[in-house]
Coordinates of C-alpha atoms and ligand atoms in Angstrom, one line a residue:
M1 CA 35.5 -2.0 -61.5
E2 CA 36.2 -5.4 -61.4
L3 CA 33.8 -7.8 -59.6
P4 CA 34.7 -9.1 -56.5
Y5 CA 36.0 -12.4 -56.1
T6 CA 33.5 -15.2 -55.6
V7 CA 34.1 -18.8 -54.6
P8 CA 33.2 -21.1 -57.9
K9 CA 31.7 -24.3 -58.1
L10 CA 34.1 -27.0 -59.5
T11 CA 33.4 -29.0 -62.2
D12 CA 35.8 -31.9 -61.4
F13 CA 38.2 -32.4 -58.7
S14 CA 41.3 -33.2 -60.4
A15 CA 45.0 -31.5 -59.4
A16 CA 44.7 -29.5 -62.4
E17 CA 41.2 -28.0 -61.6
L18 CA 42.1 -27.4 -57.8
D19 CA 45.8 -25.7 -58.9
G20 CA 43.8 -23.0 -61.3
A21 CA 41.2 -22.7 -58.1
A22 CA 43.6 -22.3 -55.5
R23 CA 45.6 -19.7 -57.7
E24 CA 42.9 -17.5 -58.3
L25 CA 41.8 -17.6 -54.7
L26 CA 45.2 -16.7 -53.5
S27 CA 45.8 -14.0 -56.0
A28 CA 42.2 -12.4 -55.1
V29 CA 43.1 -12.5 -51.1
E30 CA 46.5 -10.9 -51.9
Q31 CA 44.7 -8.3 -54.2
E32 CA 42.4 -7.3 -51.6
A33 CA 45.1 -7.5 -48.9
E34 CA 47.0 -4.6 -51.2
R35 CA 44.0 -2.5 -51.6
V36 CA 43.6 -2.3 -47.3
L37 CA 47.3 -1.5 -47.0
L38 CA 47.1 1.2 -49.5
G39 CA 44.0 2.8 -48.4
D40 CA 42.6 6.2 -49.5
T41 CA 44.2 9.1 -47.4
V42 CA 41.7 12.0 -48.0
E43 CA 43.0 15.6 -47.7
G44 CA 41.5 17.4 -44.6
V45 CA 40.2 14.1 -42.8
P46 CA 41.6 14.0 -39.2
Y47 CA 43.8 11.2 -38.9
D48 CA 42.1 9.5 -36.0
L49 CA 39.0 9.2 -38.3
E50 CA 41.0 7.9 -41.1
W51 CA 42.4 5.4 -39.2
K52 CA 38.9 4.4 -37.6
Q53 CA 38.2 4.1 -41.4
R54 CA 41.0 2.2 -42.3
W55 CA 40.7 -0.5 -39.5
E56 CA 37.1 -0.6 -40.7
E57 CA 38.3 -1.7 -44.0
W58 CA 40.5 -4.2 -42.3
K59 CA 37.5 -5.8 -40.4
V60 CA 35.6 -6.0 -43.6
F61 CA 38.7 -7.7 -45.1
R62 CA 38.7 -10.1 -42.6
D63 CA 35.1 -10.9 -42.0
R64 CA 35.1 -11.3 -45.8
W65 CA 37.7 -14.0 -45.6
I66 CA 37.7 -15.8 -42.5
S67 CA 34.5 -15.4 -40.7
R68 CA 33.5 -18.7 -39.5
S69 CA 29.9 -18.2 -40.4
N70 CA 30.4 -17.2 -44.1
G71 CA 33.8 -16.4 -44.7
I72 CA 35.2 -17.4 -48.2
T73 CA 37.1 -19.9 -46.2
T74 CA 34.0 -21.3 -44.9
Q75 CA 32.6 -21.5 -48.6
V76 CA 35.3 -23.1 -50.0
N77 CA 34.9 -26.0 -47.3
E78 CA 31.1 -26.0 -48.3
L79 CA 31.5 -26.0 -51.9
W80 CA 34.5 -27.7 -52.5
L81 CA 35.4 -30.1 -49.9
K82 CA 31.8 -31.3 -49.0
A83 CA 30.8 -31.3 -52.4
S84 CA 33.9 -33.5 -53.6
P85 CA 33.4 -37.1 -54.2
K86 CA 34.7 -39.7 -51.6
D87 CA 37.4 -40.5 -53.5
A88 CA 38.9 -37.1 -53.8
K89 CA 38.2 -36.1 -50.3
R90 CA 41.7 -36.5 -48.9
A91 CA 43.4 -34.5 -51.9
V92 CA 40.6 -31.7 -51.5
G93 CA 40.8 -31.4 -47.7
Q94 CA 44.4 -31.0 -47.6
R95 CA 44.3 -28.3 -50.4
V96 CA 41.4 -26.5 -48.5
N97 CA 43.5 -26.6 -45.3
E98 CA 46.3 -25.2 -46.7
L99 CA 44.3 -22.4 -48.4
K100 CA 43.0 -21.9 -45.0
V101 CA 46.3 -21.3 -43.6
R102 CA 47.5 -19.1 -46.2
V103 CA 44.4 -16.7 -46.0
E104 CA 44.8 -16.3 -42.4
E105 CA 48.4 -15.6 -42.7
E106 CA 47.2 -13.2 -45.4
V107 CA 44.7 -11.7 -42.8
R108 CA 47.3 -11.4 -40.1
R109 CA 49.9 -9.9 -42.2
T110 CA 47.6 -7.0 -43.5
E111 CA 46.9 -6.2 -39.6
E112 CA 50.5 -6.4 -38.6
W113 CA 51.3 -3.7 -41.3
L114 CA 48.5 -1.8 -40.7
Q115 CA 49.4 -1.7 -36.9
R116 CA 53.0 -0.4 -38.2
Q117 CA 51.5 2.2 -40.6
E118 CA 49.6 3.5 -38.0
Q119 CA 52.2 3.9 -35.4
D120 CA 54.7 5.4 -37.8
A121 CA 52.3 7.9 -38.6
Q122 CA 51.3 8.5 -35.0
N123 CA 55.1 8.8 -34.3
A124 CA 55.3 11.3 -37.3
L125 CA 52.6 13.3 -36.0
I126 CA 54.0 13.5 -32.1
K127 CA 57.1 14.4 -33.6
S128 CA 55.5 17.5 -35.5
G129 CA 54.2 18.4 -32.1
G130 CA 51.1 16.9 -33.0
K131 CA 49.1 20.1 -34.4
S132 CA 49.0 20.5 -37.8
F133 CA 47.4 17.9 -40.5
A134 CA 49.5 19.5 -43.4
T135 CA 52.5 18.5 -41.4
Y136 CA 51.2 15.1 -40.2
N137 CA 50.4 14.2 -44.1
D138 CA 53.8 15.3 -45.1
A139 CA 55.1 13.2 -42.5
L140 CA 53.2 10.3 -43.6
R141 CA 54.3 10.3 -47.2
A142 CA 57.7 10.6 -46.1
T143 CA 57.3 7.2 -44.3
E144 CA 56.2 5.7 -47.5
G145 CA 59.4 4.8 -48.8
C146 CA 59.7 2.4 -45.9
D147 CA 60.7 -1.2 -47.0
I148 CA 57.7 -3.1 -46.8
T149 CA 59.2 -6.6 -47.3
L150 CA 60.6 -6.5 -44.1
P151 CA 59.4 -9.1 -41.8
G152 CA 56.4 -7.7 -39.5
I153 CA 56.2 -8.2 -35.6
R154 CA 54.3 -11.1 -34.9
R155 CA 51.7 -10.7 -32.2
P156 CA 49.4 -13.9 -31.2
I157 CA 46.1 -12.9 -31.7
G158 CA 44.6 -16.0 -30.3
A159 CA 41.6 -18.0 -30.9
E160 CA 38.2 -18.3 -30.1
H161 CA 37.9 -20.7 -27.1
P162 CA 36.1 -23.7 -27.9
V163 CA 33.0 -23.3 -25.3
M164 CA 32.6 -19.7 -26.9
K165 CA 32.8 -21.3 -30.3
T166 CA 30.5 -24.3 -29.6
M167 CA 27.8 -21.5 -28.3
N168 CA 28.1 -19.4 -31.4
E169 CA 27.5 -22.4 -33.7
I170 CA 24.5 -23.5 -31.6
V171 CA 23.0 -19.8 -31.6
G172 CA 23.9 -19.9 -35.5
V173 CA 21.6 -22.7 -36.0
F174 CA 18.8 -21.2 -34.5
R175 CA 19.3 -18.0 -35.9
N176 CA 19.2 -19.4 -39.4
L177 CA 15.5 -20.5 -38.1
G178 CA 14.8 -16.7 -37.4
Y179 CA 15.4 -16.8 -33.6
S180 CA 17.0 -13.6 -32.4
V181 CA 19.2 -13.3 -29.1
E182 CA 18.7 -12.2 -25.8
E183 CA 20.9 -11.9 -22.6
G184 CA 20.1 -10.7 -19.0
P185 CA 22.1 -10.7 -15.8
E186 CA 24.1 -13.4 -14.1
I187 CA 23.0 -12.3 -10.7
E188 CA 19.4 -12.9 -10.3
T189 CA 16.6 -12.3 -8.0
D190 CA 14.9 -15.7 -6.5
Y191 CA 11.9 -14.4 -8.4
Y192 CA 13.2 -14.5 -11.9
N193 CA 15.3 -17.8 -11.2
F194 CA 12.7 -20.0 -9.7
E195 CA 9.2 -18.2 -8.8
A196 CA 8.2 -17.0 -12.2
L197 CA 9.5 -20.2 -13.7
N198 CA 6.8 -22.1 -11.8
F199 CA 9.4 -23.8 -9.3
P200 CA 7.4 -24.7 -6.3
P201 CA 8.6 -23.6 -3.1
N202 CA 9.9 -27.3 -2.2
H203 CA 12.0 -27.9 -5.4
P204 CA 15.1 -29.6 -5.0
A205 CA 16.9 -26.9 -7.3
R206 CA 16.1 -24.1 -4.7
D207 CA 18.5 -26.0 -2.1
T208 CA 21.5 -24.4 -1.0
Q209 CA 23.1 -27.5 -2.2
D210 CA 22.6 -26.6 -5.8
T211 CA 22.1 -22.9 -5.5
L212 CA 24.8 -20.1 -5.1
F213 CA 23.0 -17.5 -3.1
I214 CA 24.7 -13.9 -2.3
A215 CA 25.3 -13.4 1.2
G216 CA 23.5 -11.1 3.3
Q217 CA 19.9 -11.1 2.0
D218 CA 18.1 -12.4 4.7
S219 CA 16.3 -9.1 5.6
K220 CA 14.9 -9.1 2.1
P221 CA 11.3 -11.2 0.9
Q222 CA 12.2 -14.4 -0.4
R223 CA 11.4 -13.3 -4.0
D224 CA 13.8 -10.3 -3.9
R225 CA 16.9 -12.3 -2.6
L226 CA 20.1 -12.5 -4.9
L227 CA 21.4 -15.4 -6.3
L228 CA 23.7 -16.7 -8.9
R229 CA 21.3 -17.7 -11.7
T230 CA 21.2 -21.3 -12.1
H231 CA 19.9 -21.5 -16.1
T232 CA 19.5 -19.2 -18.5
S233 CA 15.6 -19.3 -18.3
P234 CA 15.3 -16.1 -16.1
V235 CA 15.7 -14.4 -19.6
Q236 CA 13.0 -15.8 -21.2
I237 CA 10.7 -14.7 -18.4
R238 CA 12.4 -11.0 -18.9
T239 CA 11.8 -11.3 -22.7
M240 CA 8.1 -12.1 -22.2
Q241 CA 7.3 -9.2 -19.8
K242 CA 8.9 -6.7 -22.3
T243 CA 7.7 -8.3 -25.7
K244 CA 4.1 -9.6 -26.6
P245 CA 4.1 -13.0 -29.0
P246 CA 5.2 -14.5 -31.4
I247 CA 8.4 -14.6 -29.6
R248 CA 11.4 -16.6 -31.2
V249 CA 14.5 -16.3 -29.2
V250 CA 17.6 -18.0 -27.7
C251 CA 19.6 -17.0 -24.2
P252 CA 22.9 -17.8 -24.6
G253 CA 25.1 -17.6 -21.1
K254 CA 26.8 -18.4 -18.2
V255 CA 25.3 -20.0 -15.3
H256 CA 26.4 -21.1 -12.0
R257 CA 25.7 -24.1 -9.8
N258 CA 27.2 -25.0 -6.3
D259 CA 28.9 -28.2 -8.0
A260 CA 32.2 -29.5 -6.8
P261 CA 34.6 -29.5 -9.6
D262 CA 35.7 -33.0 -11.4
A263 CA 35.8 -34.2 -14.9
T264 CA 32.0 -33.9 -15.1
H265 CA 31.2 -30.9 -13.2
S266 CA 31.9 -27.2 -12.7
P267 CA 30.4 -24.8 -10.7
I268 CA 30.1 -22.4 -13.7
F269 CA 29.1 -23.9 -17.2
H270 CA 27.0 -22.3 -20.4
Q271 CA 23.7 -22.7 -21.6
V272 CA 21.7 -22.0 -24.7
E273 CA 18.0 -21.9 -23.8
G274 CA 15.3 -21.1 -26.5
L275 CA 11.5 -20.0 -26.4
A276 CA 9.1 -20.0 -29.0
V277 CA 5.7 -18.4 -28.1
D278 CA 2.8 -17.9 -30.8
T279 CA -0.5 -19.2 -31.7
N280 CA -0.8 -22.9 -32.4
I281 CA 2.6 -24.1 -31.4
T282 CA 2.6 -27.5 -31.3
F283 CA 5.0 -30.4 -29.8
C284 CA 5.4 -31.3 -33.6
D285 CA 7.3 -28.0 -33.8
L286 CA 9.4 -28.7 -30.9
K287 CA 10.3 -31.9 -32.3
G288 CA 11.1 -30.4 -35.9
T289 CA 13.1 -27.6 -34.5
L290 CA 15.2 -29.7 -32.2
D291 CA 15.7 -32.7 -34.6
H292 CA 17.1 -30.1 -37.0
A293 CA 19.1 -28.5 -34.8
M294 CA 20.7 -31.8 -33.5
K295 CA 21.4 -32.7 -37.4
A296 CA 22.9 -29.2 -37.9
L297 CA 25.3 -29.5 -35.0
F298 CA 26.0 -33.4 -35.4
G299 CA 25.4 -34.5 -38.9
S300 CA 22.5 -35.2 -40.8
S301 CA 22.9 -39.0 -39.9
V302 CA 21.9 -38.3 -36.2
K303 CA 18.8 -39.6 -35.0
T304 CA 16.6 -37.9 -31.9
R305 CA 14.3 -39.7 -29.6
F306 CA 12.0 -37.8 -27.1
Y307 CA 11.9 -39.3 -23.6
P308 CA 9.0 -38.2 -21.0
S309 CA 10.6 -36.2 -18.1
F310 CA 9.7 -33.5 -15.5
L311 CA 10.8 -29.8 -15.7
P312 CA 8.7 -27.4 -13.3
F313 CA 8.2 -24.6 -16.5
T314 CA 7.4 -26.9 -19.1
E315 CA 4.2 -29.3 -19.4
P316 CA 4.8 -32.0 -20.9
S317 CA 8.6 -32.0 -20.7
A318 CA 10.9 -34.4 -22.5
D319 CA 14.6 -35.1 -22.7
V320 CA 16.2 -35.4 -26.1
Q321 CA 18.6 -38.0 -27.0
I322 CA 20.6 -38.2 -30.0
S323 CA 22.0 -41.3 -31.8
C324 CA 25.4 -42.0 -30.0
I325 CA 27.7 -40.5 -32.2
F326 CA 30.7 -42.9 -31.9
C327 CA 29.1 -46.3 -33.0
G328 CA 26.2 -44.7 -35.1
G329 CA 23.3 -45.7 -32.6
K330 CA 24.2 -49.3 -33.0
G331 CA 25.8 -50.0 -29.3
T332 CA 28.5 -51.8 -30.6
R333 CA 31.8 -50.8 -32.2
D334 CA 33.9 -53.4 -34.0
G335 CA 32.0 -56.4 -32.7
A336 CA 32.3 -54.9 -28.8
P337 CA 29.9 -53.1 -27.0
C338 CA 30.2 -49.1 -27.4
R339 CA 32.2 -47.7 -24.5
N340 CA 29.8 -44.6 -24.6
W341 CA 26.7 -44.3 -22.6
K342 CA 26.7 -47.7 -21.6
A343 CA 26.2 -49.1 -25.0
S344 CA 22.8 -48.2 -25.2
G345 CA 23.4 -46.4 -28.4
W346 CA 21.8 -43.1 -27.1
I347 CA 23.1 -39.9 -25.8
E348 CA 21.1 -37.9 -23.3
L349 CA 21.6 -34.1 -24.6
L350 CA 18.8 -31.4 -23.7
G351 CA 15.6 -31.2 -21.5
C352 CA 12.7 -29.5 -23.5
G353 CA 8.9 -29.2 -23.2
M354 CA 5.7 -27.0 -24.3
V355 CA 5.8 -24.0 -21.9
D356 CA 3.7 -24.5 -18.5
P357 CA 0.3 -22.1 -18.8
N358 CA 1.0 -21.2 -15.3
V359 CA 4.4 -19.5 -16.5
Y360 CA 2.2 -17.1 -18.9
G361 CA 0.0 -16.2 -15.6
F362 CA 3.6 -14.3 -14.4
V363 CA 3.9 -12.2 -17.8
D364 CA 0.0 -11.5 -18.5
Y365 CA -0.1 -13.7 -21.6
D366 CA -3.4 -15.5 -22.4
P367 CA -2.7 -19.1 -22.1
A368 CA -6.1 -19.6 -24.2
K369 CA -4.8 -18.0 -26.9
V370 CA -0.7 -18.6 -26.9
S371 CA 1.2 -21.9 -26.7
G372 CA 5.0 -22.2 -27.0
F373 CA 8.2 -24.5 -26.3
A374 CA 11.1 -24.2 -24.4
F375 CA 14.2 -26.2 -24.6
G376 CA 17.8 -25.6 -22.8
M377 CA 21.3 -27.4 -23.5
G378 CA 24.5 -27.1 -21.9
V379 CA 27.2 -25.9 -24.0
E380 CA 30.3 -27.7 -22.5
R381 CA 28.4 -30.8 -23.0
I382 CA 28.0 -30.5 -26.6
A383 CA 31.8 -28.9 -26.9
I384 CA 32.9 -32.2 -25.1
L385 CA 31.0 -34.6 -27.4
K386 CA 32.0 -32.4 -30.7
Y387 CA 35.8 -32.4 -29.8
G388 CA 36.2 -35.5 -27.8
V389 CA 37.1 -33.6 -24.5
D390 CA 37.3 -35.9 -21.9
D391 CA 37.6 -33.5 -18.7
I392 CA 35.2 -30.0 -18.3
Q393 CA 38.0 -28.7 -16.3
L394 CA 40.1 -28.2 -19.2
F395 CA 37.6 -25.4 -20.4
F396 CA 38.4 -23.3 -17.7
Q397 CA 42.2 -23.8 -16.8
G398 CA 43.2 -21.5 -19.7
D399 CA 45.8 -23.9 -20.5
V400 CA 47.3 -22.8 -23.7
R401 CA 48.1 -26.0 -25.1
F402 CA 44.7 -27.2 -24.7
L403 CA 43.5 -23.9 -26.2
E404 CA 45.3 -23.9 -29.1
Q405 CA 44.2 -26.8 -30.5
F406 CA 41.0 -25.3 -31.3
G407 CA 42.5 -22.3 -33.2
Ligands
ZN501 ZN1 27.8 -45.7 -28.8

């Protein structure tokens, strides 16, 4: 059997070399699409299982070509565009974009054709009384004569929401560092949201000004009262309760605050928090991890700095700032003061710190034996920076004209 297509490294970036490489890639995607469309009808396999199998094959095909994490179009970006010399970047970039569009069309076309084939097969089965596979298979063969050059019915397949896209990207950075992903309930108890995280009773975050409490809970003890979680930190506690160290975990999810919506506030937003607990984890590990993560998200030239701060469940705590991505941290742009972040050259992006030993008391860890760090970042804030969005509300209004720009 012929080996599956892999993206080659280019020896030069001339038009001729690009032509050849593009031709090879397109012919590979077409051949693979053809194979998915032909499928294998196995005698005696029930039609629903057969179609399940065929859709699985299509998904493998789709992911192999256009999966964001390591699809062939992503690899092309890495191996061709990123590796190209400065003066060829523009031409290579154009070429890579065209290829991406062609491959996506091919994947969509295959999906549409598979849908039509499945529909035809189902109609044939229904027509036959839906009783016999033999009748079904005969009927299916009869549909094989249809004209596959007719245009398909286009169904908009949508695109990943920019917030989800950013969240997945952040999670991906930590997955590559060996972190696993944990999720937890959005309606939490006071205990998990505050008490186990070392929030003192008079901490301002516990105020109704900031937290949305569920009504009718007054008869319960304080620790059992329900609220909409204000951060994803309760997931860290739940993870530590059910797992012994070492732990390396990220907790992505939706959180709620009692904030009136405006350009920079929303009562709903998303966070990715992280937790690492092991023996001998130090602040150096925390700095190295977050410095790497910020470079992975915003580019290798980004610098980070750590500012002393206060968080109830970490000690010491720090705010992490990255060098301004608009002025490169200089504070000036084209001779004028940078309009972003008061020309300071730094952007405050996330909170972090070493897990307060008190927290280990709530989860039966021995603070004398383990140490760890935690961090948390707002997904919308990062999406706003990455995509130059000027109003957080745009993420939640569902306006297709906004969303389709991320497709
Ligand atoms: Zn700036």
